[in-house]
Short mmCIF file of C-alpha atoms (C1' of nucleotides) in Angstrom, two decimals:
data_model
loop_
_atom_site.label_atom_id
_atom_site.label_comp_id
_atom_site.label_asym_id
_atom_site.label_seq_id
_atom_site.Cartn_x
_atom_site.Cartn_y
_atom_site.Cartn_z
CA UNK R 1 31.69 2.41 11.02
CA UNK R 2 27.88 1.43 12.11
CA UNK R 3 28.73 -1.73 14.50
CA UNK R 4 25.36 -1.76 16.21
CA UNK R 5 21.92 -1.22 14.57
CA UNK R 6 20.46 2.42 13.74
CA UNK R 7 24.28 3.97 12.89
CA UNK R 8 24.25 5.12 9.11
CA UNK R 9 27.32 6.90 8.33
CA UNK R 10 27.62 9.05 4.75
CA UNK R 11 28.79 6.26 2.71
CA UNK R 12 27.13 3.59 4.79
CA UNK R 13 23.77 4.38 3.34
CA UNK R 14 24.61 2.94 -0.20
CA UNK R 15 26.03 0.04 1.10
CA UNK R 16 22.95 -0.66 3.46
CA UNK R 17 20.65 0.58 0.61
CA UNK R 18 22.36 -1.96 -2.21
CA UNK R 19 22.46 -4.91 0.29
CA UNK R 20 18.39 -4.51 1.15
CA UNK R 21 17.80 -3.86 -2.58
CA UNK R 22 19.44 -7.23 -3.61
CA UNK R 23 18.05 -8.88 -0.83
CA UNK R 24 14.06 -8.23 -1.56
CA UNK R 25 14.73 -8.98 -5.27
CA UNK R 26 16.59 -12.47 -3.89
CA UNK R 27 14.28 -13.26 -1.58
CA UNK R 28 11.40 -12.70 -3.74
CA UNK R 29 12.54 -14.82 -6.44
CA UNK R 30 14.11 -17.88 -4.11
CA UNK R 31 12.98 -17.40 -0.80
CA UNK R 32 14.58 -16.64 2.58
CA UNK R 33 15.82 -20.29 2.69
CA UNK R 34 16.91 -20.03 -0.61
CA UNK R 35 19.03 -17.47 -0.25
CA UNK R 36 22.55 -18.11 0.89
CA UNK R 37 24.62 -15.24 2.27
CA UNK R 38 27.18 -16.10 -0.17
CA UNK R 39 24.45 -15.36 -2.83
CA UNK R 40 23.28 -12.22 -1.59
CA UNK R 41 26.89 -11.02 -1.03
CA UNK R 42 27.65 -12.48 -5.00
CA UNK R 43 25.04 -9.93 -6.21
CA UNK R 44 26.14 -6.95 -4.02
CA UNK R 45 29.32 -7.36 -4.81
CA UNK R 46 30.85 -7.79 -1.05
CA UNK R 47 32.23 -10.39 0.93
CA UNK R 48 29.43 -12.64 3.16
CA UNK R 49 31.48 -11.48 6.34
CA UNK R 50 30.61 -7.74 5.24
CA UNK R 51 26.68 -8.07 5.17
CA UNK R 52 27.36 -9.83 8.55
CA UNK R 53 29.11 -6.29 9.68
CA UNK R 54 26.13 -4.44 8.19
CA UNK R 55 23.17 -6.31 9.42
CA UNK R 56 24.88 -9.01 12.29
CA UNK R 57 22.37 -11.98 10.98
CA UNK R 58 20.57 -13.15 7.93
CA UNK R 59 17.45 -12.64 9.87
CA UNK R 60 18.08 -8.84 10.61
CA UNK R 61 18.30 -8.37 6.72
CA UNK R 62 14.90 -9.71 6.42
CA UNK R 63 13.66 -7.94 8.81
CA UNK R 64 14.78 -5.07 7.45
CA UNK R 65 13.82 -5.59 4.07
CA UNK R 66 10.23 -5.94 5.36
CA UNK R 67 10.29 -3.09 7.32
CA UNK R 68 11.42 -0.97 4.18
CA UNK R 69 9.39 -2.43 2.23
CA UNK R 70 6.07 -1.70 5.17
CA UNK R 71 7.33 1.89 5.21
CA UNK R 72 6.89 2.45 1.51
CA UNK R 73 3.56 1.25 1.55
CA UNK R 74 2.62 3.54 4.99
CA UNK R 75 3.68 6.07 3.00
CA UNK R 76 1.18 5.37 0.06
CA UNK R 77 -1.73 4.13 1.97
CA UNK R 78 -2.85 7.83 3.21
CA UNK R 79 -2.29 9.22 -0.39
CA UNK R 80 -4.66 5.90 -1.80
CA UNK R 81 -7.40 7.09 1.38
CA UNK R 82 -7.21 10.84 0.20
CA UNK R 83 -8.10 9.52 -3.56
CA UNK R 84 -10.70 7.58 -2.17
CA UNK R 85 -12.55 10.39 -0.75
CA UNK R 86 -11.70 13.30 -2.99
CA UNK R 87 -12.17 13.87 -6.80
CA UNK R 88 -13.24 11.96 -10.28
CA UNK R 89 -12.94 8.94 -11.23
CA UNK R 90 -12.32 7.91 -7.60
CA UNK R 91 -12.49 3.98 -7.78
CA UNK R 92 -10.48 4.15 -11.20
CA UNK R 93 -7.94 6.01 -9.69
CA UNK R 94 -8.12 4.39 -5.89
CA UNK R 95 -7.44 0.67 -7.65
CA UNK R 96 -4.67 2.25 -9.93
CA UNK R 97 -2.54 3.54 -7.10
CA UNK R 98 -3.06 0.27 -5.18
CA UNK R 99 -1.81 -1.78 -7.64
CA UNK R 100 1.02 0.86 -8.88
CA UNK R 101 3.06 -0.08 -5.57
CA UNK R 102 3.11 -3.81 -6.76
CA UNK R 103 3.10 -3.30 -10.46
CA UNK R 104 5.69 -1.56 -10.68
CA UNK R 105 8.06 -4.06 -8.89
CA UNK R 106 6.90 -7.49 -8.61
CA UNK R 107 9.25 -8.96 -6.49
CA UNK R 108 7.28 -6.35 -3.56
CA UNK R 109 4.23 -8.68 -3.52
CA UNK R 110 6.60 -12.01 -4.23
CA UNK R 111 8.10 -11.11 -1.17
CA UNK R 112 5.09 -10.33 1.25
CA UNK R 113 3.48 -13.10 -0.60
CA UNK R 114 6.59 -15.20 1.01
CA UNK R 115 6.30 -13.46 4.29
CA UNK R 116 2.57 -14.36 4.85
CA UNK R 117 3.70 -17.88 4.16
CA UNK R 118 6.67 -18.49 6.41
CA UNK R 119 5.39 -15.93 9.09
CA UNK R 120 2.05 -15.62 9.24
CA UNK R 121 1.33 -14.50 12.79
CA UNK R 122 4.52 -11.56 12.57
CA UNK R 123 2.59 -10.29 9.19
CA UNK R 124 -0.91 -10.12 10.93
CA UNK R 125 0.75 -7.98 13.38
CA UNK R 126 2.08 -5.63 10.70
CA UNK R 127 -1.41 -5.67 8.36
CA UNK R 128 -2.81 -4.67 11.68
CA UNK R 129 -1.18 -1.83 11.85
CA UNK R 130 -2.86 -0.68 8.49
CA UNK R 131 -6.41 -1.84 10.10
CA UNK R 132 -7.23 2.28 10.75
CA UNK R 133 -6.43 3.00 6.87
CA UNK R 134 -8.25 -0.37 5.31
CA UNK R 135 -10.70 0.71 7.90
CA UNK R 136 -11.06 4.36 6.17
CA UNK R 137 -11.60 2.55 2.90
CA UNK R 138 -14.38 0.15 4.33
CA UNK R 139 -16.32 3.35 6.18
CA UNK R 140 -16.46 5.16 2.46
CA UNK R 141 -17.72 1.53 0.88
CA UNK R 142 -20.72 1.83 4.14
CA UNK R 143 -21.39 5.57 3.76
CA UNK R 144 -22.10 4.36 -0.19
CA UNK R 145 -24.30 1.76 1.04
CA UNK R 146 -26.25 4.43 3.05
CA UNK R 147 -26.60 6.45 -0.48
CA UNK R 148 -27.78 3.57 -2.06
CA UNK R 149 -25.06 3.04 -4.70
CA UNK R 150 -23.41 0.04 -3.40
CA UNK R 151 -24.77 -2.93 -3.38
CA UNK R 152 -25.89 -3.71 0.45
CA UNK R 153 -24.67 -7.12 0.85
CA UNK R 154 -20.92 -6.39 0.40
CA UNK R 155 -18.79 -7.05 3.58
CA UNK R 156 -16.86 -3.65 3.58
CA UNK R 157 -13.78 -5.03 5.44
CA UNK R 158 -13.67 -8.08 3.94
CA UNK R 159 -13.93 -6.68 0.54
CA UNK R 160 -11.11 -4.08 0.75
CA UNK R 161 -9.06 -7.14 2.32
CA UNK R 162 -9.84 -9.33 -0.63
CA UNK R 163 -8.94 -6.54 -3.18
CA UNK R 164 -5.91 -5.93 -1.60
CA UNK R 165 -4.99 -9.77 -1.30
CA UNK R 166 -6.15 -10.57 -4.94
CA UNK R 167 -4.04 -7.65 -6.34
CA UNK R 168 -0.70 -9.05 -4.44
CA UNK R 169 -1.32 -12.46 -5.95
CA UNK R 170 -2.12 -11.50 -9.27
CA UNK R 171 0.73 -9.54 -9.55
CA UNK R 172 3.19 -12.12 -7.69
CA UNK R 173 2.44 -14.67 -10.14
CA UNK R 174 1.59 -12.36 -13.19
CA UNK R 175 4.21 -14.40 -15.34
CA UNK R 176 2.22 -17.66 -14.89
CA UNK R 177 -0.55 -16.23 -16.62
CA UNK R 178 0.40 -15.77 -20.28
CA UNK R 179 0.25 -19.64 -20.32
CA UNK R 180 -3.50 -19.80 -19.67
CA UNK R 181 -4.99 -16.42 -21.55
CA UNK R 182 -2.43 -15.87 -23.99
CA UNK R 183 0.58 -14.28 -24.38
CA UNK R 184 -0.84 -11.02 -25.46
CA UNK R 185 -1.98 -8.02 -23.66
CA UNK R 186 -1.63 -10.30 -20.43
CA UNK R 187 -0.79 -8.20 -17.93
CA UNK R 188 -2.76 -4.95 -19.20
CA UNK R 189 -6.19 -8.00 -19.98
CA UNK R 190 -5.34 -8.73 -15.93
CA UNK R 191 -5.38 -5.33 -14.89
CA UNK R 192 -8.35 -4.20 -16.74
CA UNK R 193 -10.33 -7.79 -15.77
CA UNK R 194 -9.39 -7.05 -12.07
CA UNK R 195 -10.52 -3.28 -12.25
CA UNK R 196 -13.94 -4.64 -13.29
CA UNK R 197 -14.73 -7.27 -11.35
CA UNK R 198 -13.73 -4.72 -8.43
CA UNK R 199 -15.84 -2.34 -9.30
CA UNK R 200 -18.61 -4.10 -10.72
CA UNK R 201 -19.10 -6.11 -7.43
CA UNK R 202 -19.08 -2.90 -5.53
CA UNK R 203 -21.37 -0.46 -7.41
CA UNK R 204 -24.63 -1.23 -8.19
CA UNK R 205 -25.47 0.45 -11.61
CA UNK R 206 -23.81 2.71 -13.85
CA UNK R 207 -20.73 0.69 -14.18
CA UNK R 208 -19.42 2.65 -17.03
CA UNK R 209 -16.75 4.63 -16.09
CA UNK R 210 -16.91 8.53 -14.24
CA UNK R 211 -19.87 7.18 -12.28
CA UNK R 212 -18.78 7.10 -8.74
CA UNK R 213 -19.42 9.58 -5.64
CA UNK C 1 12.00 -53.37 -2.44
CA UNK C 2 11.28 -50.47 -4.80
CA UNK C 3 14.17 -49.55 -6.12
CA UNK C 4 13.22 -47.80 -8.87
CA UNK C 5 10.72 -44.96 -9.22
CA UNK C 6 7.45 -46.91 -10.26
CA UNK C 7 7.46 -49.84 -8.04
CA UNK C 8 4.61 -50.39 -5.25
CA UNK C 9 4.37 -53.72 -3.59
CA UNK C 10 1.53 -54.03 -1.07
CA UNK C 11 3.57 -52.61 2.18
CA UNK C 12 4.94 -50.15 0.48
CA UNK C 13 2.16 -47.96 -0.88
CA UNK C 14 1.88 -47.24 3.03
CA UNK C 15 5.48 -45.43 3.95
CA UNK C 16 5.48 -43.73 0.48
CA UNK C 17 1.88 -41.93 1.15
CA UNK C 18 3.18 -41.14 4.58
CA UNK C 19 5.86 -39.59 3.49
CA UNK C 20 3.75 -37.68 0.66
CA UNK C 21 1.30 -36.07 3.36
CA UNK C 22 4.03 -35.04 5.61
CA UNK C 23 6.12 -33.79 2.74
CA UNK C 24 3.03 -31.73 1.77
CA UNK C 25 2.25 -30.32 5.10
CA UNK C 26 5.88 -29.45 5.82
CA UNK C 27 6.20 -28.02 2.25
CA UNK C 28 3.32 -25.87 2.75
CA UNK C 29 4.20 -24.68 6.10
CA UNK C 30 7.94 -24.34 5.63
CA UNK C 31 8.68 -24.26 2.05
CA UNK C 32 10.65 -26.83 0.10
CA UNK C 33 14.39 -25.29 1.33
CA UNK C 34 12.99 -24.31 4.98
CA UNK C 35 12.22 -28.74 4.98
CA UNK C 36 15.10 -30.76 5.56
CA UNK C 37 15.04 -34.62 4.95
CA UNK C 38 15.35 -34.74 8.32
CA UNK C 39 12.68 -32.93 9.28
CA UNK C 40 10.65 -35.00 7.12
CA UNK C 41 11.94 -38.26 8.25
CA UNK C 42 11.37 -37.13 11.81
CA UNK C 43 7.58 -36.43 11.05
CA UNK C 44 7.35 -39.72 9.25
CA UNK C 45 8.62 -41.54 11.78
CA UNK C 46 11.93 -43.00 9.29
CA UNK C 47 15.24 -42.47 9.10
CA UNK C 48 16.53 -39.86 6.27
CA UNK C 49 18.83 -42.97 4.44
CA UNK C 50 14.91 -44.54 4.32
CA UNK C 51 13.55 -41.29 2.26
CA UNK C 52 16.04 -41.67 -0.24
CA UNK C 53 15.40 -45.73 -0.61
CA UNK C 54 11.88 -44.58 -1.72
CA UNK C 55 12.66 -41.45 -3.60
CA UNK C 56 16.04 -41.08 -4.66
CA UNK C 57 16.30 -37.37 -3.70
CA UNK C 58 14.63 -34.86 -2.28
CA UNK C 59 14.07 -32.78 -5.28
CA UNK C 60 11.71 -36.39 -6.35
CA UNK C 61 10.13 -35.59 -2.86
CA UNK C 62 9.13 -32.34 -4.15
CA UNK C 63 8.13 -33.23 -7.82
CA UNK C 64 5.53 -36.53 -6.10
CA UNK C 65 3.68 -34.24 -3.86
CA UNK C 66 3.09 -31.98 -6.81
CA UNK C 67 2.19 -34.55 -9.11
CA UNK C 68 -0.26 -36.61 -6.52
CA UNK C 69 -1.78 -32.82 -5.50
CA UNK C 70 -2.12 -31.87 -9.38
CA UNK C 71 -3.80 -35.45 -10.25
CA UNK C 72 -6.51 -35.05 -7.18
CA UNK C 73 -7.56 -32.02 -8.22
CA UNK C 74 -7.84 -33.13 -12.08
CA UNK C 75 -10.10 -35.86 -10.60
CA UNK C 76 -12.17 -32.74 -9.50
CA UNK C 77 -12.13 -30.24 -12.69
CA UNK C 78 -14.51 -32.62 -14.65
CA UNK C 79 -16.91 -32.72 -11.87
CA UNK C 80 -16.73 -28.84 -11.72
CA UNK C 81 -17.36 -28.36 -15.35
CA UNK C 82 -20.16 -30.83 -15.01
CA UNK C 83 -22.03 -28.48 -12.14
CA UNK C 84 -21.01 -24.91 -14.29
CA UNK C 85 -23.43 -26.79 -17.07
CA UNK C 86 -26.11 -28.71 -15.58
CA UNK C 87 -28.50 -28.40 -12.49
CA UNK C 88 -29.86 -25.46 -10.46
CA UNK C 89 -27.49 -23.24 -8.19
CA UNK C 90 -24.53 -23.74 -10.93
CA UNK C 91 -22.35 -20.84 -10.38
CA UNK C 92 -22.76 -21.49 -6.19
CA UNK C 93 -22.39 -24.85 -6.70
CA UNK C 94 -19.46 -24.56 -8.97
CA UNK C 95 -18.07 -22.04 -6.85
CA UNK C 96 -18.26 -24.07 -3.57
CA UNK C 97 -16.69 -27.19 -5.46
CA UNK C 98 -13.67 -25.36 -6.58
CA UNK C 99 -13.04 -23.95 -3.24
CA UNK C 100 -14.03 -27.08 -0.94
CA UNK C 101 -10.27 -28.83 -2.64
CA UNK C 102 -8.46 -26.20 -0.80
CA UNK C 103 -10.67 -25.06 1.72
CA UNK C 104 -10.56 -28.67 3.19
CA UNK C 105 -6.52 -28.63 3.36
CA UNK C 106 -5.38 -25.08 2.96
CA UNK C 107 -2.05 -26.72 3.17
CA UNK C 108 -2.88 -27.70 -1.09
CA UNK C 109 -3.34 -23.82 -1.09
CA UNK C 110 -0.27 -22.79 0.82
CA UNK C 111 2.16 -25.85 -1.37
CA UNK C 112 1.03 -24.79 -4.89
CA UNK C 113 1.37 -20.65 -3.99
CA UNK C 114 4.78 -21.55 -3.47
CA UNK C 115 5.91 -23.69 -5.98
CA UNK C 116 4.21 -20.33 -8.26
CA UNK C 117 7.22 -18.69 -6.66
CA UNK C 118 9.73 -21.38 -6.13
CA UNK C 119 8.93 -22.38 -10.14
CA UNK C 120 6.66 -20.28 -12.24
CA UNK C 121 7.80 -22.20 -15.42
CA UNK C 122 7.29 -25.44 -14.56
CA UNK C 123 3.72 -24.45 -12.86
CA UNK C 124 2.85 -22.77 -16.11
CA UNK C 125 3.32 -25.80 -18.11
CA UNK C 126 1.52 -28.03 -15.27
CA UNK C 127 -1.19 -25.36 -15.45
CA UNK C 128 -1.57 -25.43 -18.89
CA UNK C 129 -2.75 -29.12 -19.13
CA UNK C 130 -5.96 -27.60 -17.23
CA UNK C 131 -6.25 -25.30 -20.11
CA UNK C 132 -8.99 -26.95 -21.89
CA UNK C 133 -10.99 -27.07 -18.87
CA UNK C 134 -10.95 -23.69 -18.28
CA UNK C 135 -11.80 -23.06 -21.82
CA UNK C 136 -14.65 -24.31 -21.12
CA UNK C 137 -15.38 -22.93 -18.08
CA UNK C 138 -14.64 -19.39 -20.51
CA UNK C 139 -16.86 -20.60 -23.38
CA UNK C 140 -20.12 -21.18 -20.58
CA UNK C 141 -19.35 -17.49 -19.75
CA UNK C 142 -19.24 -16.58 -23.78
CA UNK C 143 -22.08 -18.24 -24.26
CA UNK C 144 -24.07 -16.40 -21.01
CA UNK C 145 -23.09 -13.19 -22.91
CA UNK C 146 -24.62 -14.34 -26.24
CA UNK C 147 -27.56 -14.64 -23.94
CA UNK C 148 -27.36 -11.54 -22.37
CA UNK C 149 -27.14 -12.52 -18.54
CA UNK C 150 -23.84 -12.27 -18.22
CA UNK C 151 -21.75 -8.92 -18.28
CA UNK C 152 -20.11 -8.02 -22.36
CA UNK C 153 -17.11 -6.62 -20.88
CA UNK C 154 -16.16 -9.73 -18.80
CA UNK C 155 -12.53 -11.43 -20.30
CA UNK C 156 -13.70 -14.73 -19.74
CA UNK C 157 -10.20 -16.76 -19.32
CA UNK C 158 -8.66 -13.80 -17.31
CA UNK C 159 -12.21 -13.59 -15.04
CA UNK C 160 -11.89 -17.54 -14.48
CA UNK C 161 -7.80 -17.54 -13.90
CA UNK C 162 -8.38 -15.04 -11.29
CA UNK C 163 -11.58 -16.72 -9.29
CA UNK C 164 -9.00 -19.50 -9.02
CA UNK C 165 -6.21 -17.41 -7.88
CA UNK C 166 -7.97 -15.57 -5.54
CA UNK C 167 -9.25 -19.14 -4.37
CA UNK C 168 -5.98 -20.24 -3.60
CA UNK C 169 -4.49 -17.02 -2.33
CA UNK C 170 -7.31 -16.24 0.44
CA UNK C 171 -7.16 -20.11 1.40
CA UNK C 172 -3.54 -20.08 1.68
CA UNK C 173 -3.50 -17.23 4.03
CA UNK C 174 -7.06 -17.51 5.70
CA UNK C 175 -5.20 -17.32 9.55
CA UNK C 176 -3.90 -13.91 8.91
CA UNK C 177 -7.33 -12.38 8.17
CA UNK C 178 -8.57 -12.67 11.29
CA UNK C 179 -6.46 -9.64 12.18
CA UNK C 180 -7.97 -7.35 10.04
CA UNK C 181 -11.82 -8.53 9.62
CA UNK C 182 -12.36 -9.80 13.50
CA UNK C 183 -11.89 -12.93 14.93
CA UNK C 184 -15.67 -14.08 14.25
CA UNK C 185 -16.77 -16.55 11.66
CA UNK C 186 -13.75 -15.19 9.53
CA UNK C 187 -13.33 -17.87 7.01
CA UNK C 188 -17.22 -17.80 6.64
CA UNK C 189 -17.82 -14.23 6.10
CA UNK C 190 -14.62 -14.55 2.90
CA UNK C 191 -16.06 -17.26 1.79
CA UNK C 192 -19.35 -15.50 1.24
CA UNK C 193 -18.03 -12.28 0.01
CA UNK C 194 -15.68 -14.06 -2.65
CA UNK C 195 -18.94 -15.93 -3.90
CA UNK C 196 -20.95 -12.33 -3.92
CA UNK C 197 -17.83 -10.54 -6.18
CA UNK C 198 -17.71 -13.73 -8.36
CA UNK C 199 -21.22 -13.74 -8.73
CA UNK C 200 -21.91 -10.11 -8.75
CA UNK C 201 -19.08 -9.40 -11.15
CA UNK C 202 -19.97 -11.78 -13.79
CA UNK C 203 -24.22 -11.77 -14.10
CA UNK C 204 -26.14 -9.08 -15.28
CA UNK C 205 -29.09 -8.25 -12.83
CA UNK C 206 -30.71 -10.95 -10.84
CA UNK C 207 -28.05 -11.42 -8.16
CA UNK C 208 -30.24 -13.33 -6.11
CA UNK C 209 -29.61 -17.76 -5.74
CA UNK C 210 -30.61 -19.41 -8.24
CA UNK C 211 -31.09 -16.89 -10.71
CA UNK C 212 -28.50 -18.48 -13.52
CA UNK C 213 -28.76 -20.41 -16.74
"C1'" DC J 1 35.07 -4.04 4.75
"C1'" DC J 2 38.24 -8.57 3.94
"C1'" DT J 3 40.54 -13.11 5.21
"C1'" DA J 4 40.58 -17.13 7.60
"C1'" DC J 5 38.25 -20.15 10.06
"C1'" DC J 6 34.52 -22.53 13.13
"C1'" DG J 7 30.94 -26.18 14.36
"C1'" DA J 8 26.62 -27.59 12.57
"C1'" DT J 9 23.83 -29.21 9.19
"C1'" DC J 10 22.84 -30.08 4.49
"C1'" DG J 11 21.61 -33.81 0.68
"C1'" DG J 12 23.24 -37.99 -0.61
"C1'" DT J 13 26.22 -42.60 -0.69
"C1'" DA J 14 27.75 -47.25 0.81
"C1'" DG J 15 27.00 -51.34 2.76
"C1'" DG J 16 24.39 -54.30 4.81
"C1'" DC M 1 14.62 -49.84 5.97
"C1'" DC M 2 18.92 -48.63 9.32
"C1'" DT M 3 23.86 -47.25 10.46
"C1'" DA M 4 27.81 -44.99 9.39
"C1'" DC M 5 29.85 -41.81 6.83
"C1'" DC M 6 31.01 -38.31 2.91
"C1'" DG M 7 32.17 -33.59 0.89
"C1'" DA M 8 29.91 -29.29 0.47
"C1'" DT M 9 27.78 -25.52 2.21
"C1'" DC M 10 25.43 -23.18 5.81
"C1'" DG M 11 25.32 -18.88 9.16
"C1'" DG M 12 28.32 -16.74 12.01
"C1'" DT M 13 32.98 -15.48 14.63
"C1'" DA M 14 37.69 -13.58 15.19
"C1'" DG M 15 41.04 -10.59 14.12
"C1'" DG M 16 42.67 -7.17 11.75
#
DNA sequence: CCTACCGATCGGTAGG
DNA sequence: CCTACCGATCGGTAGG
């Protein structure tokens, strides 16, 4: 029985792992505020005093739904540096695993999307502690500059920041878009759209694709 | 008295745009369910019972500060349209008048990134109405491609949906960059790189101001 | 992990 | 536009 914090007995896992599961897919889609304990217990399937067992307050489960949801992304960002630096098809394949995390469960950047919102200053703290990885990723973009095949004007840091940011969005609020470009293709004509303008603002000639160092 | 919805004797126009600009701030800084009426009547300076004399309920709160933002920044879209066609500097120009509506209240930023998560639908439809604007926003950039300054493989209504996304989501969250880029003439040094992608991303070769059609 | 229950606050009403 | 008040729901506690 986990009364206090870090406990996580055999079958306590599932429990913990359903509640934080429902919870980032709730608060994504309504909000923190939004959310009622009664509603996240409806969709676990428990009683409201049992996520209060699990997690003591409504603000622990967000916490802890960010901090699973950080870790996964710590866990990527090294991999998404590596592919940066090594191999073909580098900036094809560095954009594709950034956006992978998000694309392939929306409710991840609803959710930070939220967080930057309604806690701004405790998600600066966190993106800071990404600052030596995004910083990584803005040393290659200088080193290109050196080699003359990026353009010499981008702002390395601010760049990778803006990629990052305009990738969350875009895939926060992907369903909103089929009303403006048309229902078809939309999310594939986004992906592709935001591939180019990435790159194409970055490299200076051969934008075709292959050419990268 | 208003008692209805429409009403607006001489007085009155006063308390119900004070309430509109607190409701927006407190919106945008709290969300919609994170603002209670008496929150709101507190920053007004009323009594709750007083909010609902002038707007019924809360959810009319939230559906007047969207309308009022929505019809300020149709007042703008013509202008914008105006500069992407005519004059020297367009695409700065035009750039720098679609950002100065949110960079001058980021609060407009922060309120309409969360009613795309609060209520994706109804934004959609809202969003829509701009659609012929932005079609011709898309059919400048067809026509730049006809003429061979402007990129082939640019999707012109995905390209301009996400310069205005992007817009919104870096304005929206412009305090938390400081963390990452350096405290120093942060919301400068965005501002400048988003014009450089935009601009770099959609023209063919002279990159330099003033170089557009 | 559930049942029963708590004070506080919610949006909204009534009456003036 | 205020005062007084309403039922419903909120997050959280107690006890098992």
């Amino acid at each position: 029985m986990p009364r206090a914090a870090a406990a996580n007995a055999p079958e306590d896992l599932g429990a913990r792992e359903k509640i934080l599961r429902e919870a980032t897919r709730l608060f994504a889609e309504r909000g923190f505020e939004g959310t009622s304990l009664r509603d996240l217990a409806d969709a676990v399937g428990l009683q409201k005093g049992s996520l209060v067992y699990h997690f003591e307050t409504k603000e622990n489960i967000r916490e802890a739904v960010l901090e699973a949801l950080i870790d996964r992304w710590k866990d990527i960002v090294p991999q998404i540096v590596l592919t940066a630096t090594t191999g073909e098809n580098r900036f094809e394949r560095t954009i594709a695993e950034s956006t992978r995390f998000f694309s392939e469960d929306p409710n991840r950047a609803r959710f930070l999307l939220r967080e930057c919102l309604d806690h701004p200053a405790e998600l600066q703290a966190r993106v800071e502690q990404l600052s030596p990885w995004l910083g990584l990723l803005a040393d290659r973009i200088k080193q290109g500059q050196k080699e003359g095949i990026i353009h010499r004007d981008v702002d390395p840091l601010v760049y990778v920041w803006g990629v990052v940011l305009a990738t969350i969005a875009t895939m926060a609020v992907t369903g909103m878009a089929a009303g403006i470009i048309g229902p078809e293709r939309t999310e594939e004509r986004i992906q592709t759209e935001l591939i180019r303008i990435a790159r194409t603002s970055l490299f200076i000639e051969p934008a075709s694709k292959g050419a990268n160092a």
